[in-house]
PDB file of C-alpha atoms in Angstrom:
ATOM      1  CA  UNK I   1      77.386 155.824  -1.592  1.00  0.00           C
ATOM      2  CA  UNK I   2      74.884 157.915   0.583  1.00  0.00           C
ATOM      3  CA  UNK I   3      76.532 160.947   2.304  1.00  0.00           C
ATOM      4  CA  UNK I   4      74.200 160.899   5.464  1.00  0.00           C
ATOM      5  CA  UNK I   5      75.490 157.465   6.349  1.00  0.00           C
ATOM      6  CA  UNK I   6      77.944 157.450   9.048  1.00  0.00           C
ATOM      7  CA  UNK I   7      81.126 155.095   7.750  1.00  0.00           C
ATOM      8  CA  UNK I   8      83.366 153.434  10.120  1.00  0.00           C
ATOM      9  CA  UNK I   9      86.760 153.765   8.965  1.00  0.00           C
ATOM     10  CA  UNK I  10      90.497 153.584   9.306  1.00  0.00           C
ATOM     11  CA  UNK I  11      91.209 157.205   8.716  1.00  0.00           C
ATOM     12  CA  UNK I  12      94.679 158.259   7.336  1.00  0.00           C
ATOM     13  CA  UNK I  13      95.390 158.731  11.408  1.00  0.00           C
ATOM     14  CA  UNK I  14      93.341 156.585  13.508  1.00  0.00           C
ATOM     15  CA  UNK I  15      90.197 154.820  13.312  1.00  0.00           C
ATOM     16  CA  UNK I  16      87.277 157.193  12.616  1.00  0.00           C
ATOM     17  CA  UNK I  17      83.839 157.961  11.699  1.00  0.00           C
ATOM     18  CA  UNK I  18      83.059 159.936   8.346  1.00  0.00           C
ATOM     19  CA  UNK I  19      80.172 161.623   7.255  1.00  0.00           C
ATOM     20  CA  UNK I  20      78.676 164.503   5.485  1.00  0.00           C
ATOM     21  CA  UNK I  21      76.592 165.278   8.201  1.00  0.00           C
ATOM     22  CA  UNK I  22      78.345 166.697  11.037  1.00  0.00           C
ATOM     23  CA  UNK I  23      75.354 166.993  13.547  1.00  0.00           C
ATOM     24  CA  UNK I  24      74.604 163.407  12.825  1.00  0.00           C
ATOM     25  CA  UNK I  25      78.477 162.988  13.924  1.00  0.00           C
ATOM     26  CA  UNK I  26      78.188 165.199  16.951  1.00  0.00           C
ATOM     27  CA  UNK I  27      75.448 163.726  18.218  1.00  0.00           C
ATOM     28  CA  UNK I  28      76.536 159.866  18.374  1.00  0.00           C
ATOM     29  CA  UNK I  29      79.877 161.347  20.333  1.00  0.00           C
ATOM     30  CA  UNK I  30      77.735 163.094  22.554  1.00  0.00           C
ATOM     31  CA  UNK I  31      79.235 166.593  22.144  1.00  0.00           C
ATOM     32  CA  UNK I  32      77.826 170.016  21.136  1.00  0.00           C
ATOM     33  CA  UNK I  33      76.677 170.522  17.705  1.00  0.00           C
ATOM     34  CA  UNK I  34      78.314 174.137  17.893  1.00  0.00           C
ATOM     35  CA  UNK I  35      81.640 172.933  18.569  1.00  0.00           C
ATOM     36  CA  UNK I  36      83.131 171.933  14.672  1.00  0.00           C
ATOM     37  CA  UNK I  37      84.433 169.427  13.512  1.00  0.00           C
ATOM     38  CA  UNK I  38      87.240 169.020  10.827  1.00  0.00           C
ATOM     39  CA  UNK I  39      86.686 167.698   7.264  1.00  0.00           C
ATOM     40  CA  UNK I  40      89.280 165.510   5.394  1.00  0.00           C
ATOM     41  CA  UNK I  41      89.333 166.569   1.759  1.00  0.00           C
ATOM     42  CA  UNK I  42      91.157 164.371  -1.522  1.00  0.00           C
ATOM     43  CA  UNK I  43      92.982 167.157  -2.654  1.00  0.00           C
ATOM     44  CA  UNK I  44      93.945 171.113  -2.771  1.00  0.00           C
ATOM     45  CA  UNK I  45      91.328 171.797  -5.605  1.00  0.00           C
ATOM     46  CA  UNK I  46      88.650 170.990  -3.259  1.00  0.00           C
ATOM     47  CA  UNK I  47      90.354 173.115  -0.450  1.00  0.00           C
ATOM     48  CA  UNK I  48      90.388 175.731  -2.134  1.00  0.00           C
ATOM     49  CA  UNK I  49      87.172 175.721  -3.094  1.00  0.00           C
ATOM     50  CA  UNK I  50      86.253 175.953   0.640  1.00  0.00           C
ATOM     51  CA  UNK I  51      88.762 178.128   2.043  1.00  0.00           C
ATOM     52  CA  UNK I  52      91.493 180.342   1.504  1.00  0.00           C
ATOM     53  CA  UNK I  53      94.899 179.678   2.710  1.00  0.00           C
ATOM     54  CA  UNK I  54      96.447 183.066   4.143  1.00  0.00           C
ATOM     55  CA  UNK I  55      99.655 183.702   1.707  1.00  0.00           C
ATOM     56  CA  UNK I  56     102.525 183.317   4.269  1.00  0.00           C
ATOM     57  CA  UNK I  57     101.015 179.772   4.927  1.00  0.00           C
ATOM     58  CA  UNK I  58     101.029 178.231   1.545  1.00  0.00           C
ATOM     59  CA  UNK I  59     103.750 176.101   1.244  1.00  0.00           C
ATOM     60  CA  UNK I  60     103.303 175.282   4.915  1.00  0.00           C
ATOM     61  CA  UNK I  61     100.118 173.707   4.387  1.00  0.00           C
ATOM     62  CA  UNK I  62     101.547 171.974   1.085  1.00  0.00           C
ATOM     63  CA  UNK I  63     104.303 170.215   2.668  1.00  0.00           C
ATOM     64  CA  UNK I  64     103.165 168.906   5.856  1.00  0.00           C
ATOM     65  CA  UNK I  65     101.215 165.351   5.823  1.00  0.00           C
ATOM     66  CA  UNK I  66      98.610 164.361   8.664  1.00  0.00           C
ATOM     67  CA  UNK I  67      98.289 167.631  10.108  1.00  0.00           C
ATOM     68  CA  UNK I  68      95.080 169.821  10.309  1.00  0.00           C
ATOM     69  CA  UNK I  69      94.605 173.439  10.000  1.00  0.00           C
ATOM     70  CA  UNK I  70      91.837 175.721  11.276  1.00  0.00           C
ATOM     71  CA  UNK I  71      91.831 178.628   8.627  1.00  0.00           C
ATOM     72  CA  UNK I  72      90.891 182.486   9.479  1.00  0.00           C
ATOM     73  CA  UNK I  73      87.308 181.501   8.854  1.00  0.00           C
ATOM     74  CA  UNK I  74      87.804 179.170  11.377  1.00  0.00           C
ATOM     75  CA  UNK I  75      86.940 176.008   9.562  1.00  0.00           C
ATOM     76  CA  UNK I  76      89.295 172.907   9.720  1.00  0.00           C
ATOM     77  CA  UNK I  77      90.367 170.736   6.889  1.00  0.00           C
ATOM     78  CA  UNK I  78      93.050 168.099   6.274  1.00  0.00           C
ATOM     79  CA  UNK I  79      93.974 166.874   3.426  1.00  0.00           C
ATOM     80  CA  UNK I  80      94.670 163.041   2.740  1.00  0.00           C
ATOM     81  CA  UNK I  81      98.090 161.944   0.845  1.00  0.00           C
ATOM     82  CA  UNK I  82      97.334 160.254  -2.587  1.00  0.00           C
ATOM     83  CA  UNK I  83      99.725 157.572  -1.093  1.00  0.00           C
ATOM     84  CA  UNK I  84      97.779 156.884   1.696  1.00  0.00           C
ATOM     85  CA  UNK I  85      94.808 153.767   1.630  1.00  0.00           C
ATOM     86  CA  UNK I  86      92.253 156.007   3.542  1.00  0.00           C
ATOM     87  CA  UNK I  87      92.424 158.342  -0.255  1.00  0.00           C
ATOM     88  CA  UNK I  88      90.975 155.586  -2.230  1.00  0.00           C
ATOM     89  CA  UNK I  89      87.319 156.030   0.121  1.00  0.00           C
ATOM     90  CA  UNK I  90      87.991 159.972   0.199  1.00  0.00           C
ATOM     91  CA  UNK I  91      87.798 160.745  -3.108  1.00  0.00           C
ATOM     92  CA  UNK I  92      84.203 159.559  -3.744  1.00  0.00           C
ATOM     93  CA  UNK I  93      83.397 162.111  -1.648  1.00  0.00           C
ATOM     94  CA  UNK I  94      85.757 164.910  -1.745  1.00  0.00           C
ATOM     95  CA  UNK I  95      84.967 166.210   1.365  1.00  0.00           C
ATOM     96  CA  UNK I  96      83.878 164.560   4.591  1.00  0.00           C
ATOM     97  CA  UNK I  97      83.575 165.253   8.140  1.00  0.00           C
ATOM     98  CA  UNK I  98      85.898 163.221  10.365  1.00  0.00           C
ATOM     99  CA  UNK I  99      86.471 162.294  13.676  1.00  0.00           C
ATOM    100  CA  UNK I 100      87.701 159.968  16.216  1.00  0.00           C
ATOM    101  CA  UNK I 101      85.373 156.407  16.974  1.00  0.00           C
ATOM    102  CA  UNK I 102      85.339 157.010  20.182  1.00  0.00           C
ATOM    103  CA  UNK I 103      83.613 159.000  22.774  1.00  0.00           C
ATOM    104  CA  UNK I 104      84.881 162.903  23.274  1.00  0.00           C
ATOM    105  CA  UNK I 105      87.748 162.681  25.011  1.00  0.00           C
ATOM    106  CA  UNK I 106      88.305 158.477  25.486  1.00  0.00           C
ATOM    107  CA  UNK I 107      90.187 156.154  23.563  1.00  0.00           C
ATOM    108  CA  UNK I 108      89.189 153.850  21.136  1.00  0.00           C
ATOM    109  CA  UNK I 109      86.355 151.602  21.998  1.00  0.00           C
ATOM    110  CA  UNK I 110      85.495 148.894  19.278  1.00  0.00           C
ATOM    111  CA  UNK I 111      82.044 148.331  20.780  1.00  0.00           C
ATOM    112  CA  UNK I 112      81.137 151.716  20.566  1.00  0.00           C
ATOM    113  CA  UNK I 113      82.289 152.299  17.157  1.00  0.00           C
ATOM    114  CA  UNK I 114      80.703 149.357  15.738  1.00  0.00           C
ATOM    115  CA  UNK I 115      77.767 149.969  17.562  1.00  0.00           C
ATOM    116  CA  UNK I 116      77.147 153.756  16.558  1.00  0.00           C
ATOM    117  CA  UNK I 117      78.395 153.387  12.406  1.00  0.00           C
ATOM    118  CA  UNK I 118      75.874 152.456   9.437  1.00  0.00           C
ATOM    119  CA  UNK I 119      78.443 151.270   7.346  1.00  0.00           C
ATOM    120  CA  UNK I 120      81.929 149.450   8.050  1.00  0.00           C
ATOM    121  CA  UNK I 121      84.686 150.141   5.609  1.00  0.00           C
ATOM    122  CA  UNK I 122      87.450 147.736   6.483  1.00  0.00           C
ATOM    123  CA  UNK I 123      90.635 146.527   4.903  1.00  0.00           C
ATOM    124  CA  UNK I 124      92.712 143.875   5.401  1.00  0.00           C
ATOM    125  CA  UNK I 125      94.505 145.386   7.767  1.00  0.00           C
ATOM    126  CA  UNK I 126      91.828 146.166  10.102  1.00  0.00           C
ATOM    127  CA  UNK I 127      91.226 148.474  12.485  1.00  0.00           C
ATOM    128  CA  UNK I 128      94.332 150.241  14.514  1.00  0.00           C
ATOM    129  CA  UNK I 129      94.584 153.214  16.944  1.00  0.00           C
ATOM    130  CA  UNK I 130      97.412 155.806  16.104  1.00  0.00           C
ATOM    131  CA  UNK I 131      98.479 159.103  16.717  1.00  0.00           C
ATOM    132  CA  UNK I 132      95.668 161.632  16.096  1.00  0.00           C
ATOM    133  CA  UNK I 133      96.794 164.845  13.363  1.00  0.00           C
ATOM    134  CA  UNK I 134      98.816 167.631  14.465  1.00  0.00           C
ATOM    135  CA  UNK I 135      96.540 170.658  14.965  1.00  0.00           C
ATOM    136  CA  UNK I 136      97.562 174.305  14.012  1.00  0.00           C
ATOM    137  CA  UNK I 137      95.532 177.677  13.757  1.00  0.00           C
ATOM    138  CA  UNK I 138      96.503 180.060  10.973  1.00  0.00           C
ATOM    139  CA  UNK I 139      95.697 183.490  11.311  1.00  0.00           C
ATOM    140  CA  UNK I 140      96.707 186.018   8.780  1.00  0.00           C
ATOM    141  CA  UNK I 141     100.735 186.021   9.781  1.00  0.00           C
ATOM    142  CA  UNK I 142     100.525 183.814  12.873  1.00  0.00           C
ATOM    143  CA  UNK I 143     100.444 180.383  13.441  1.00  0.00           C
ATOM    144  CA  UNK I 144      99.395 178.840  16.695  1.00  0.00           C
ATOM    145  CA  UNK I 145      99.689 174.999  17.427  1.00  0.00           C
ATOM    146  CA  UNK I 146      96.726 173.934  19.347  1.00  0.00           C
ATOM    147  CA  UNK I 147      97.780 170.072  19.525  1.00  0.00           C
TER     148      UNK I 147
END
């Protein structure tokens, strides 16, 4: 599988694109390449290979499913239940950029997304909006929901 592909997706959340390149991402949604965008990892091996989680946090970030954190690098991962169909594609990867198919700030469009993806990864169940991940900033002691 080639990691500068952009694959449409049904995300562990909502239907999404996911790539390795997140400029290639931030450009077909049209928003600015400074702003960041989260990555969905397969497990807590590879997150903590990319971040560290601040020690009163630990078993916060453990426990909760579908929910993203921006670290006190200010990085954002999430990462995807073993239980969950969207692991199966994840773990070829390890790490991926997600987000939303759909233009900043709009819902769902299926034109759009099939119109701005190299590669379509569908199931049987096909594609489905649903509630977007829980977003919470962790600072060293302090934790901050943002959505």
């Amino acid at each position: 599988m080639d990691t500068n592909l952009i694959y449409l997706v049904q995300t562990d959340t909502t239907v999404g694109f996911s790539s390795a390149n997140d400029e290639k991402l931030s450009t077909v949604k049209r928003r600015p390449t400074s702003q960041k965008i989260l990555q969905t990892l397969d497990s807590f091996a590879t997150l903590k290979k990319n971040t560290r989680i601040p020690k009163e946090h630990r078993k916060r970030v453990r426990n909760t499913k579908k929910t993203t954190f921006i670290y006190p690098n200010l990085d954002s991962f999430r990462v995807v239940d073993r239980n969950d169909n969207f692991h199966s594609f994840i773990k070829k990867f390890k790490a991926q950029y997600s987000t939303s198919a759909n233009h900043t700030k709009k819902s769902f469009e299926k034109d759009f997304a099939l119109a701005n993806c190299d590669v379509i990864v569908s199931t049987k169940d096909g594609f489905s909006e649903k509630i977007s991940s829980s977003i919470y900033l962790l600072k060293k002691r302090k934790l901050k929901r943002i959505r």
